[in-house]
Amino acid sequence: MVIIGSSELYAQAPIKFEVSFKEPQAHYVEVQMEIKDVSKDYIDVKMPVWAPGSYLVREFSKNVEGFRAKTVSGGELGVQKMTKNTWRITTGKEKTVLVNYRVYAFEVSVRTSFVDASHAFLSPTGIFMYPDGQVKRPAEVTIKPFKTWSRVSTGLTPVDQKQFTYTATDFDVLFDSPIEVGNQDVFNFTAAGVNHEVAMYGGGNYDKERLSADMAKIVESATAVFGENPNEHYVFIVHNYQSGGGGLEHLNSTVLGASRFAYGTENGYKSFLSLVAHEYFHLWNIKRLRPVTLGPFDYDKENYTTDLWIGEGFTAYYDNLLVRRAGFYTEDAYLQLLASDIAAVENRPGNLVQPLSESSFDAWIKYYRQDENSVNSIVSYYNKGALMAMMMDLKILKATNGEKGLDDVMKAAYNEFYKKRAKGFTDQEFKSIAEKVAGISLDDVYEMVNSASSPDYNKYLQLVGAELSDLNKGYEIPDLGIKTTISDGKLTVQNVYRGSGAWEGGLNVKDELIGINGYRIDIAGKELERTIQASKIEDVVKILVARDGVLKELDIKLGTNKSGKYLIKFIDNPLPEQSKLKDKWLH
């Protein structure tokens, strides 16, 4: 059988990899790659520049060392570096080429590889290369664990009779299948008819029986939205650190970061369940139901979409909602999680600068590359996208008298674009199917997505008898308009907020705060805080700073603290219709 690739005709022989660890304590991975059926005088071998699900060009090839190629008999082949992530091998008449290289892996995150004496986490886009134009070619991976390691955990398909050998139908699958190697603590549970493996690295005070039962509830809650679970086997790779967090979704697995002793606190445990819910919901939303540009992937460059507010924002809405539906959050606790999202959006000046759709498109250059001014210039498609999902959900519940909600939109879109068409959706296609389910226009939601504005949250919350209030409303509190930090034993400016007195008066990030109105500012900032609190709005204070070793005194007019303190609660005497819709929403 032959397959037509994007650049050449080739036989469907798998690319074989052998991964070993000669010096794990030095954070290195050894990779051997076997390419058969070479048909040209040269072959280009490439490494991806990014990891799908994390929208930043990370330049994984920077970690590659010692790239060389040889024949099966051991003869050296010529190699030339063509681009930052492309190596050209002169093959002559050789039909099989062996490639060897090393990868330095010492970055702790859910999207980057990490190796030390205790374990190896392999994030595939930063480990495995592919022949140019042959992403659809199958792959086989054999892991050779270090001598003190005994386990491998991955969503890849194991090969019978070959220990620690796995196959992938193509490189899209390989790149979507992280690998944990070491002595991880493994336990299993079954939920929604699927076997789930949990691989715990780093220890911690988790209770395996409790986690198995509670994670199963999250799985069942997520599966109920779509009516089916697309996997037969699913793997949770959990890295427990002193202080950890974050997650990255994959086709039949996920990688989670956690704090090893947070399982013993109520907030820590429930936050972990919300992280589980978020990444598990991505099984459907993003991994299968996806914007059209997010697959098949171009691993060489950015893959742009304006719809991460759906892919990530809707998932961020469902994570806490699924935990609520599974019985772990009370109604009041869930409402306060929503209020926290509102605070995160409304207390960020960038909310009125960057539209949500633009936030998605520019994730590559802004969201994943935040600096001291990002609070003033961008908004999160996670938080604000979640709020768009909430408002769309409540509006559909109202329009259909509680018969349909956002669950029905997600299920209909999954069936249409993944199961029926096997393609991604455009912005307009998702809007159309959502409006078909709702039976009404959703122009109001999309206008909020495409403009930099603050929504009228109560317009939607009142549909279920809920009300948002700002506990700071009516209070005129003087404010300088900065956030401070202690750096190198000095009190310095970390952020200057757009439109504040500090913004207008010229205070800079990294300015060392030395004095106010002729008095020394202590490192804890108590004198600064006392003086501001004793002042009135529009008073002018004199701030002495050191900027790059030069003393400067600035006159700063105090403004009003614009930060909101938000609370959502259900009203005391809701209408019967509001009570009905509330129950449909949260249960």
Coordinates of C-alpha atoms in Angstrom, one line a residue:
M1 CA 0.0 0.0 0.0
V2 CA 1.3 3.5 -0.8
I3 CA 0.1 6.8 0.5
I4 CA 0.3 10.2 -1.1
G5 CA 2.0 12.6 1.3
S6 CA 1.9 16.4 1.1
S7 CA 5.3 16.4 -0.8
E8 CA 6.1 12.9 -2.1
L9 CA 4.9 9.4 -2.7
Y10 CA 6.1 7.0 0.0
A11 CA 5.4 3.5 1.4
Q12 CA 3.6 3.3 4.6
A13 CA 6.6 2.0 6.6
P14 CA 6.7 3.5 10.2
I15 CA 9.3 5.9 11.3
K16 CA 10.9 4.1 14.2
F17 CA 12.3 5.9 17.3
E18 CA 14.4 4.6 20.2
V19 CA 14.5 6.8 23.2
S20 CA 17.1 6.3 26.0
F21 CA 18.7 8.1 28.9
K22 CA 22.4 7.8 29.3
E23 CA 22.7 11.0 31.5
P24 CA 19.3 11.7 33.0
Q25 CA 21.0 13.6 35.9
A26 CA 22.3 16.0 33.3
H27 CA 18.8 16.3 31.8
Y28 CA 19.5 14.7 28.4
V29 CA 17.4 12.4 26.2
E30 CA 19.0 10.3 23.5
V31 CA 17.0 9.7 20.4
Q32 CA 17.6 7.4 17.4
M33 CA 15.3 7.7 14.4
E34 CA 15.1 5.2 11.6
I35 CA 13.7 6.3 8.3
K36 CA 13.0 3.7 5.7
D37 CA 11.9 4.0 2.0
V38 CA 13.9 7.0 1.3
S39 CA 13.3 7.9 -2.4
K40 CA 15.4 11.0 -3.0
D41 CA 19.0 12.1 -2.9
Y42 CA 18.3 14.1 0.3
I43 CA 15.7 14.1 3.0
D44 CA 14.8 17.1 5.3
V45 CA 14.1 16.2 8.9
K46 CA 12.2 18.8 11.0
M47 CA 11.3 19.4 14.6
P48 CA 8.0 21.3 15.5
V49 CA 8.4 24.9 16.8
W50 CA 5.3 24.7 19.1
A51 CA 3.1 22.4 21.1
P52 CA -0.6 22.3 20.1
G53 CA -2.8 23.6 22.9
S54 CA -0.1 26.1 24.0
Y55 CA -0.1 29.0 21.5
L56 CA 3.5 30.2 21.5
V57 CA 6.4 29.4 19.2
R58 CA 8.8 27.8 21.7
E59 CA 11.7 26.9 19.3
F60 CA 12.1 23.4 20.6
S61 CA 15.0 22.8 18.2
K62 CA 17.2 25.1 20.4
N63 CA 17.6 22.1 22.8
V64 CA 18.9 19.7 20.1
E65 CA 22.6 18.7 20.1
G66 CA 24.8 16.3 18.2
F67 CA 22.5 15.8 15.2
R68 CA 24.1 13.2 12.8
A69 CA 23.0 10.7 10.2
K70 CA 24.4 7.4 9.0
T71 CA 23.6 4.3 7.0
V72 CA 22.5 1.0 8.4
S73 CA 26.1 -0.2 8.0
G74 CA 27.4 2.8 10.0
G75 CA 28.6 5.1 7.2
E76 CA 28.3 8.8 7.9
L77 CA 25.9 10.8 5.8
G78 CA 26.2 14.5 5.1
V79 CA 24.1 16.8 7.2
Q80 CA 23.4 20.5 6.6
K81 CA 21.3 22.8 8.8
M82 CA 18.8 24.5 6.5
T83 CA 16.6 26.5 8.9
K84 CA 16.3 26.8 12.7
N85 CA 14.3 23.5 12.8
T86 CA 15.3 21.7 9.6
W87 CA 18.3 19.4 8.9
R88 CA 19.0 18.2 5.4
I89 CA 20.5 14.7 5.1
T90 CA 22.3 13.8 1.8
T91 CA 21.3 10.2 1.3
G92 CA 22.8 9.2 -2.1
K93 CA 21.2 5.9 -3.0
E94 CA 20.6 4.8 0.6
K95 CA 17.0 3.7 1.2
T96 CA 17.3 3.6 5.0
V97 CA 18.7 6.4 7.1
L98 CA 19.5 6.4 10.8
V99 CA 19.4 9.7 12.7
N100 CA 20.8 10.3 16.2
Y101 CA 20.5 13.4 18.3
R102 CA 20.3 14.5 21.9
V103 CA 17.7 16.8 23.5
Y104 CA 18.4 18.9 26.6
A105 CA 15.2 18.8 28.8
F106 CA 15.1 20.9 31.9
E107 CA 12.0 23.1 31.8
V108 CA 9.2 22.4 34.3
S109 CA 5.8 22.9 32.6
V110 CA 3.0 20.8 31.2
R111 CA 4.2 21.6 27.7
T112 CA 7.9 21.2 27.8
S113 CA 10.1 18.1 28.4
F114 CA 11.9 17.6 31.7
V115 CA 14.5 14.9 32.7
D116 CA 16.4 14.4 35.9
A117 CA 17.6 11.4 37.9
S118 CA 14.1 10.7 39.2
H119 CA 12.0 10.6 36.0
A120 CA 11.5 11.8 32.5
F121 CA 8.6 13.7 31.1
L122 CA 8.6 13.7 27.3
S123 CA 6.5 16.4 25.6
P124 CA 6.6 14.9 22.0
T125 CA 6.8 18.1 19.9
G126 CA 10.1 18.9 21.6
I127 CA 11.5 15.3 21.3
F128 CA 10.5 13.7 18.0
M129 CA 11.4 14.9 14.5
Y130 CA 9.6 14.0 11.3
P131 CA 10.5 13.8 7.6
D132 CA 9.3 17.0 5.8
G133 CA 6.0 16.4 4.2
Q134 CA 5.4 13.0 5.9
V135 CA 3.4 14.0 9.0
K136 CA 0.8 11.3 8.0
R137 CA 3.3 8.5 8.1
P138 CA 3.0 6.1 11.0
A139 CA 5.5 6.0 13.9
E140 CA 6.8 3.5 16.4
V141 CA 8.5 4.5 19.6
T142 CA 10.5 2.2 21.9
I143 CA 11.4 3.6 25.3
K144 CA 14.5 2.4 27.1
P145 CA 14.0 3.5 30.7
F146 CA 17.0 4.4 32.8
K147 CA 18.3 1.5 34.9
T148 CA 16.5 2.6 38.1
W149 CA 13.2 3.3 36.3
S150 CA 10.4 0.7 35.8
R151 CA 7.3 2.4 34.3
V152 CA 6.1 4.1 31.2
S153 CA 2.7 5.9 31.1
T154 CA 1.3 7.2 27.8
G155 CA -1.8 7.3 25.7
L156 CA 0.1 5.7 22.7
T157 CA -1.0 2.2 21.6
P158 CA 1.3 -0.5 23.0
V159 CA 2.8 -3.1 20.7
D160 CA 2.2 -6.7 21.7
Q161 CA 5.2 -8.7 22.9
K162 CA 7.4 -5.6 22.9
Q163 CA 8.0 -4.0 26.2
F164 CA 7.7 -0.2 26.3
T165 CA 7.1 -0.1 22.5
Y166 CA 4.2 2.0 21.2
T167 CA 2.7 2.9 17.9
A168 CA 1.0 6.0 16.5
T169 CA -1.0 6.1 13.3
D170 CA 0.7 9.3 12.3
F171 CA 2.8 12.1 13.7
D172 CA -0.3 14.2 14.7
V173 CA -1.1 11.4 17.1
L174 CA 2.5 11.0 18.2
F175 CA 2.8 14.7 18.9
D176 CA -0.4 14.5 20.9
S177 CA 0.8 11.8 23.2
P178 CA 3.0 12.8 26.1
I179 CA 5.1 10.1 27.8
E180 CA 6.0 9.8 31.5
V181 CA 8.9 7.5 32.3
G182 CA 10.1 6.6 35.8
N183 CA 8.6 5.1 38.9
Q184 CA 5.4 7.0 39.0
D185 CA 2.6 5.9 41.3
V186 CA -0.1 4.5 39.1
F187 CA -3.8 3.8 39.9
N188 CA -6.8 3.2 37.7
F189 CA -10.6 3.8 37.7
T190 CA -13.4 3.2 35.2
A191 CA -15.9 5.9 34.3
A192 CA -18.2 6.4 31.3
G193 CA -17.1 2.9 30.2
V194 CA -13.5 4.0 29.8
N195 CA -10.4 2.8 31.7
H196 CA -8.6 5.8 33.2
E197 CA -5.0 5.6 34.3
V198 CA -3.6 8.2 36.8
A199 CA 0.2 8.4 36.9
M200 CA 1.4 10.5 39.9
Y201 CA 4.9 11.8 40.0
G202 CA 6.4 13.7 42.9
G203 CA 4.5 12.3 45.9
G204 CA 1.9 14.2 47.9
N205 CA -0.9 13.8 50.4
Y206 CA -3.4 12.6 47.8
D207 CA -5.9 9.7 48.7
K208 CA -6.0 7.4 45.7
E209 CA -9.4 5.9 46.6
R210 CA -11.0 9.3 47.1
L211 CA -9.4 10.7 43.9
S212 CA -10.6 7.7 41.9
A213 CA -14.2 8.1 43.1
D214 CA -14.2 11.9 42.6
M215 CA -12.4 12.0 39.3
A216 CA -14.9 9.4 38.0
K217 CA -17.7 11.8 38.9
I218 CA -16.0 14.5 36.9
V219 CA -15.6 12.2 33.9
E220 CA -19.3 11.2 34.1
S221 CA -20.4 14.8 34.4
A222 CA -18.4 15.9 31.3
T223 CA -19.5 12.8 29.2
A224 CA -23.1 13.7 30.0
V225 CA -22.8 16.9 28.0
F226 CA -21.9 15.2 24.8
G227 CA -23.7 11.8 25.3
E228 CA -20.6 9.7 24.5
N229 CA -17.0 9.3 25.4
P230 CA -14.6 9.0 22.5
N231 CA -11.9 7.0 24.2
E232 CA -11.2 3.4 25.3
H233 CA -8.2 4.4 27.4
Y234 CA -7.3 7.7 29.0
V235 CA -4.2 8.8 30.9
F236 CA -3.8 11.5 33.5
I237 CA -0.1 12.4 34.0
V238 CA 0.1 14.4 37.2
H239 CA 3.3 16.2 38.2
N240 CA 3.2 17.1 41.9
Y241 CA 5.6 19.9 42.9
Q242 CA 6.1 22.1 45.9
S243 CA 4.1 24.7 44.0
G244 CA 2.6 23.5 40.7
G245 CA -0.4 24.2 38.4
G246 CA -1.6 24.3 34.9
G247 CA -2.6 21.6 32.4
L248 CA -2.4 20.7 28.7
E249 CA -5.0 18.7 26.8
H250 CA -4.3 15.8 24.5
L251 CA -6.3 13.4 22.4
N252 CA -6.6 10.6 25.0
S253 CA -4.5 12.0 27.8
T254 CA -3.6 15.1 29.7
V255 CA -0.7 16.5 31.7
L256 CA -1.5 18.3 35.0
G257 CA 0.6 20.3 37.4
A258 CA -0.3 20.2 41.0
S259 CA 1.0 21.2 44.5
R260 CA 1.8 18.0 46.3
F261 CA 0.3 18.9 49.6
A262 CA -2.7 20.9 48.4
Y263 CA -4.9 17.8 48.2
G264 CA -5.3 18.1 52.0
T265 CA -7.1 21.4 51.8
E266 CA -10.7 21.9 50.7
N267 CA -9.9 24.7 48.2
G268 CA -6.8 22.9 46.9
Y269 CA -8.6 19.7 46.4
K270 CA -11.6 21.3 44.6
S271 CA -9.2 23.4 42.5
F272 CA -7.5 20.2 41.4
L273 CA -10.9 18.7 40.4
S274 CA -11.7 21.8 38.4
L275 CA -8.3 21.4 36.6
V276 CA -9.2 17.8 35.9
A277 CA -12.6 18.9 34.6
H278 CA -11.1 21.6 32.4
E279 CA -8.6 19.4 30.7
Y280 CA -11.0 16.5 30.4
F281 CA -13.7 18.7 28.7
H282 CA -11.0 19.4 26.1
L283 CA -11.5 15.8 25.0
W284 CA -14.4 17.1 23.0
N285 CA -13.9 20.9 22.9
I286 CA -10.6 21.6 21.0
K287 CA -9.4 18.1 20.5
R288 CA -12.4 17.1 18.4
L289 CA -14.8 20.0 18.2
R290 CA -12.4 22.7 17.1
P291 CA -11.8 25.9 15.1
V292 CA -11.0 25.1 11.5
T293 CA -7.4 26.3 11.7
L294 CA -6.5 24.1 14.7
G295 CA -5.9 20.9 12.8
P296 CA -4.4 19.6 10.7
F297 CA -1.6 21.6 12.3
D298 CA 1.3 23.4 10.7
Y299 CA 4.1 22.6 13.1
D300 CA 6.4 25.2 11.5
K301 CA 4.6 28.4 12.4
E302 CA 1.6 30.0 14.2
N303 CA -1.9 28.6 13.6
Y304 CA -4.2 31.6 14.0
T305 CA -7.8 31.5 15.1
T306 CA -10.2 34.1 16.6
D307 CA -12.1 31.4 18.4
L308 CA -10.0 30.5 21.5
W309 CA -12.8 32.2 23.5
I310 CA -14.9 29.2 22.5
G311 CA -12.1 26.5 22.7
E312 CA -10.6 27.7 26.0
G313 CA -13.2 30.1 27.3
F314 CA -16.1 27.7 27.1
T315 CA -14.0 25.0 28.6
A316 CA -13.1 27.4 31.5
Y317 CA -16.8 27.9 32.0
Y318 CA -17.5 24.2 32.1
D319 CA -14.7 23.3 34.5
N320 CA -16.2 24.8 37.6
L321 CA -19.8 24.1 36.4
L322 CA -19.0 20.3 36.0
V323 CA -17.5 20.3 39.5
R324 CA -20.7 21.9 40.7
R325 CA -22.9 19.4 38.9
A326 CA -20.9 16.6 40.3
G327 CA -21.8 17.9 43.8
F328 CA -18.5 19.4 45.0
Y329 CA -19.4 23.1 45.0
T330 CA -22.5 24.6 46.7
E331 CA -24.6 27.0 44.7
D332 CA -23.2 29.9 46.6
A333 CA -19.6 28.7 46.2
Y334 CA -20.1 28.3 42.4
L335 CA -21.6 31.8 42.1
Q336 CA -18.5 33.2 43.8
L337 CA -16.3 31.5 41.3
L338 CA -18.2 33.3 38.6
A339 CA -17.8 36.5 40.5
S340 CA -14.0 35.9 40.6
D341 CA -14.0 35.6 36.8
I342 CA -15.9 38.9 36.6
A343 CA -13.4 40.6 38.9
A344 CA -10.5 39.2 36.8
V345 CA -12.0 40.8 33.7
E346 CA -13.4 44.0 35.0
N347 CA -10.4 45.0 37.2
R348 CA -8.2 44.7 34.1
P349 CA -7.9 48.0 32.1
G350 CA -7.1 45.8 29.0
N351 CA -10.7 44.6 29.0
L352 CA -11.6 48.0 27.4
V353 CA -8.7 47.9 25.0
Q354 CA -8.6 44.4 23.4
P355 CA -11.6 42.6 21.9
L356 CA -12.0 39.0 22.9
S357 CA -11.7 37.7 19.3
E358 CA -8.4 39.7 19.0
S359 CA -7.2 38.2 22.3
S360 CA -7.5 34.8 20.7
F361 CA -5.8 35.8 17.4
D362 CA -2.9 37.5 19.1
A363 CA -2.4 34.8 21.8
W364 CA 0.9 33.9 20.0
I365 CA 2.4 37.4 20.6
K366 CA 0.5 38.7 23.6
Y367 CA -1.2 36.3 25.9
Y368 CA 1.8 33.9 26.1
R369 CA 4.3 36.8 26.2
Q370 CA 2.9 39.0 28.9
D371 CA 4.9 41.9 30.3
E372 CA 4.4 44.7 32.8
N373 CA 1.9 46.5 30.6
S374 CA -0.2 43.5 29.6
V375 CA -2.8 44.3 32.4
N376 CA -3.5 47.5 30.5
S377 CA -3.5 46.1 26.9
I378 CA -5.0 42.6 26.8
V379 CA -7.9 40.5 28.2
S380 CA -7.9 36.8 28.9
Y381 CA -9.9 34.6 26.5
Y382 CA -10.2 32.2 29.4
N383 CA -12.0 34.4 31.9
K384 CA -13.9 36.6 29.5
G385 CA -14.7 33.6 27.2
A386 CA -16.1 31.8 30.2
L387 CA -18.4 34.8 30.9
M388 CA -19.6 34.8 27.3
A389 CA -20.4 31.1 27.7
M390 CA -22.4 31.8 30.8
M391 CA -24.4 34.6 29.2
M392 CA -25.0 32.5 26.1
D393 CA -26.1 29.6 28.3
L394 CA -28.6 31.7 30.3
K395 CA -30.0 33.3 27.2
I396 CA -30.7 30.0 25.6
L397 CA -32.3 28.6 28.7
K398 CA -34.6 31.6 28.8
A399 CA -35.4 31.4 25.1
T400 CA -36.3 27.7 25.2
N401 CA -38.1 27.8 28.6
G402 CA -35.3 25.6 30.1
E403 CA -35.6 22.9 27.4
K404 CA -32.2 23.7 26.0
G405 CA -28.9 25.3 27.0
L406 CA -25.3 25.5 26.1
D407 CA -24.9 21.8 26.6
D408 CA -27.2 21.3 23.6
V409 CA -25.1 23.7 21.5
M410 CA -21.9 21.9 22.4
K411 CA -23.4 18.5 21.6
A412 CA -24.9 19.7 18.3
A413 CA -21.7 21.3 17.2
Y414 CA -19.7 18.1 18.2
N415 CA -22.0 15.9 16.2
E416 CA -22.0 18.3 13.2
F417 CA -18.4 19.3 12.9
Y418 CA -16.6 16.3 14.3
K419 CA -18.8 13.2 13.8
K420 CA -20.5 14.2 10.6
R421 CA -18.2 16.5 8.8
A422 CA -14.8 15.6 10.4
K423 CA -13.7 19.2 10.1
G424 CA -13.2 22.3 12.2
F425 CA -15.8 25.1 12.4
T426 CA -15.5 28.7 11.2
D427 CA -16.7 31.5 13.5
Q428 CA -19.9 31.9 11.5
E429 CA -20.6 28.2 11.4
F430 CA -20.4 27.9 15.2
K431 CA -22.7 31.0 15.6
S432 CA -25.2 29.5 13.1
I433 CA -25.5 26.2 14.9
A434 CA -25.8 27.9 18.3
E435 CA -28.6 30.1 17.0
K436 CA -30.3 27.0 15.5
V437 CA -30.3 25.4 18.9
A438 CA -31.4 28.5 20.6
G439 CA -34.0 29.5 18.1
I440 CA -33.0 33.2 18.5
S441 CA -30.2 35.6 17.5
L442 CA -27.0 35.6 19.5
D443 CA -25.8 38.9 17.9
D444 CA -25.6 40.5 21.4
V445 CA -23.1 38.0 22.6
Y446 CA -21.0 38.2 19.4
E447 CA -21.0 42.0 19.6
M448 CA -19.4 41.7 23.0
V449 CA -16.9 39.2 21.7
N450 CA -15.9 41.6 18.9
S451 CA -15.7 44.8 20.9
A452 CA -13.7 45.9 23.9
S453 CA -16.5 46.5 26.4
S454 CA -17.9 45.6 29.7
P455 CA -21.1 43.4 29.5
D456 CA -24.3 44.0 31.4
Y457 CA -24.0 40.9 33.5
N458 CA -27.2 41.4 35.4
K459 CA -29.2 41.4 32.1
Y460 CA -28.4 37.7 31.9
L461 CA -28.0 36.7 35.6
Q462 CA -31.5 38.0 36.4
L463 CA -32.9 35.3 34.0
V464 CA -32.1 32.8 36.7
G465 CA -32.8 35.0 39.7
A466 CA -29.2 36.0 40.4
E467 CA -27.8 39.4 40.9
L468 CA -24.3 40.8 40.7
S469 CA -23.3 43.6 43.0
D470 CA -20.1 45.6 43.4
L471 CA -19.3 45.9 47.1
N472 CA -17.0 48.8 46.4
K473 CA -19.7 50.8 44.6
G474 CA -20.3 54.2 46.2
Y475 CA -17.0 54.3 48.0
E476 CA -14.5 57.0 46.9
I477 CA -11.1 55.6 47.8
P478 CA -8.0 57.6 46.8
D479 CA -5.6 55.5 44.8
L480 CA -2.1 56.0 43.3
G481 CA -2.7 53.5 40.5
I482 CA 0.2 51.1 40.9
K483 CA 1.1 47.6 42.1
T484 CA 4.3 47.2 44.0
T485 CA 6.7 44.4 44.6
I486 CA 9.9 43.8 46.6
S487 CA 12.9 43.3 44.3
D488 CA 16.5 42.9 45.5
G489 CA 15.5 44.3 48.9
K490 CA 13.8 47.4 47.4
L491 CA 10.2 48.4 47.1
T492 CA 9.6 48.9 43.3
V493 CA 6.7 49.5 40.9
Q494 CA 5.5 46.3 39.2
N495 CA 2.5 47.7 37.3
V496 CA 1.2 51.2 36.4
Y497 CA -2.5 51.1 35.7
R498 CA -3.9 52.8 32.6
G499 CA -5.7 56.1 33.3
S500 CA -4.4 56.4 36.9
G501 CA -2.6 59.2 38.6
A502 CA 0.6 57.3 38.3
W503 CA 0.0 56.7 34.6
E504 CA -0.6 60.4 34.0
G505 CA 2.1 61.6 36.3
G506 CA 4.9 59.5 34.8
L507 CA 5.7 56.8 37.4
N508 CA 7.5 53.9 35.7
V509 CA 7.6 50.2 36.2
K510 CA 10.9 49.3 38.0
D511 CA 11.0 52.7 39.7
E512 CA 12.3 52.2 43.3
L513 CA 9.9 54.0 45.7
I514 CA 12.0 56.0 48.2
G515 CA 9.8 58.7 49.7
I516 CA 6.4 60.3 49.8
N517 CA 5.7 63.9 50.8
G518 CA 9.2 64.2 52.4
Y519 CA 9.0 60.9 54.4
R520 CA 10.9 57.7 53.8
I521 CA 8.9 54.8 52.4
D522 CA 9.6 51.5 54.2
I523 CA 10.2 48.4 52.3
A524 CA 6.8 47.0 53.2
G525 CA 5.1 50.1 51.8
K526 CA 3.2 51.0 55.0
E527 CA 4.2 54.7 54.9
L528 CA 3.1 54.8 51.3
E529 CA -0.3 53.2 52.1
R530 CA -0.8 55.4 55.2
T531 CA -0.2 58.6 53.3
I532 CA -2.5 57.6 50.4
Q533 CA -5.3 56.6 52.8
A534 CA -5.0 59.9 54.7
S535 CA -5.2 61.9 51.5
K536 CA -8.2 62.9 49.3
I537 CA -9.0 62.3 45.7
E538 CA -7.2 64.8 43.5
D539 CA -4.7 65.6 46.2
V540 CA -1.1 65.9 44.8
V541 CA 1.5 63.8 46.5
K542 CA 5.3 64.1 45.9
I543 CA 6.9 60.7 45.2
L544 CA 10.7 60.4 45.3
V545 CA 11.9 57.5 43.2
A546 CA 15.3 56.1 42.0
R547 CA 15.2 55.3 38.3
D548 CA 18.3 53.7 36.9
G549 CA 20.3 55.2 39.7
V550 CA 19.0 58.8 39.2
L551 CA 16.7 60.4 41.9
K552 CA 13.5 62.0 40.6
E553 CA 10.6 63.6 42.4
L554 CA 7.3 63.4 40.7
D555 CA 4.0 65.2 41.5
I556 CA 1.2 62.6 41.3
K557 CA -2.5 63.5 41.5
L558 CA -4.4 60.8 43.3
G559 CA -7.3 59.2 41.4
T560 CA -10.2 56.9 42.5
N561 CA -9.7 53.2 43.1
K562 CA -11.6 51.7 40.3
S563 CA -11.3 48.0 41.4
G564 CA -14.5 46.2 42.0
K565 CA -15.3 43.7 44.7
Y566 CA -17.9 41.5 43.2
L567 CA -20.6 39.3 44.7
I568 CA -23.3 37.2 43.0
K569 CA -26.2 35.9 45.0
F570 CA -29.7 34.6 44.3
I571 CA -32.5 37.0 45.1
D572 CA -34.8 36.2 48.0
N573 CA -38.1 35.9 46.1
P574 CA -37.5 34.7 42.6
L575 CA -40.3 34.2 40.1
P576 CA -41.2 30.6 39.4
E577 CA -39.7 30.9 35.9
Q578 CA -36.4 32.1 37.4
S579 CA -36.3 29.2 39.9
K580 CA -37.0 26.7 37.1
L581 CA -34.2 28.0 34.9
K582 CA -31.8 28.2 37.8
D583 CA -32.4 24.5 38.5
K584 CA -31.8 23.6 34.8
W585 CA -28.6 25.7 34.8
L586 CA -26.9 24.3 37.9
H587 CA -28.1 20.7 38.2

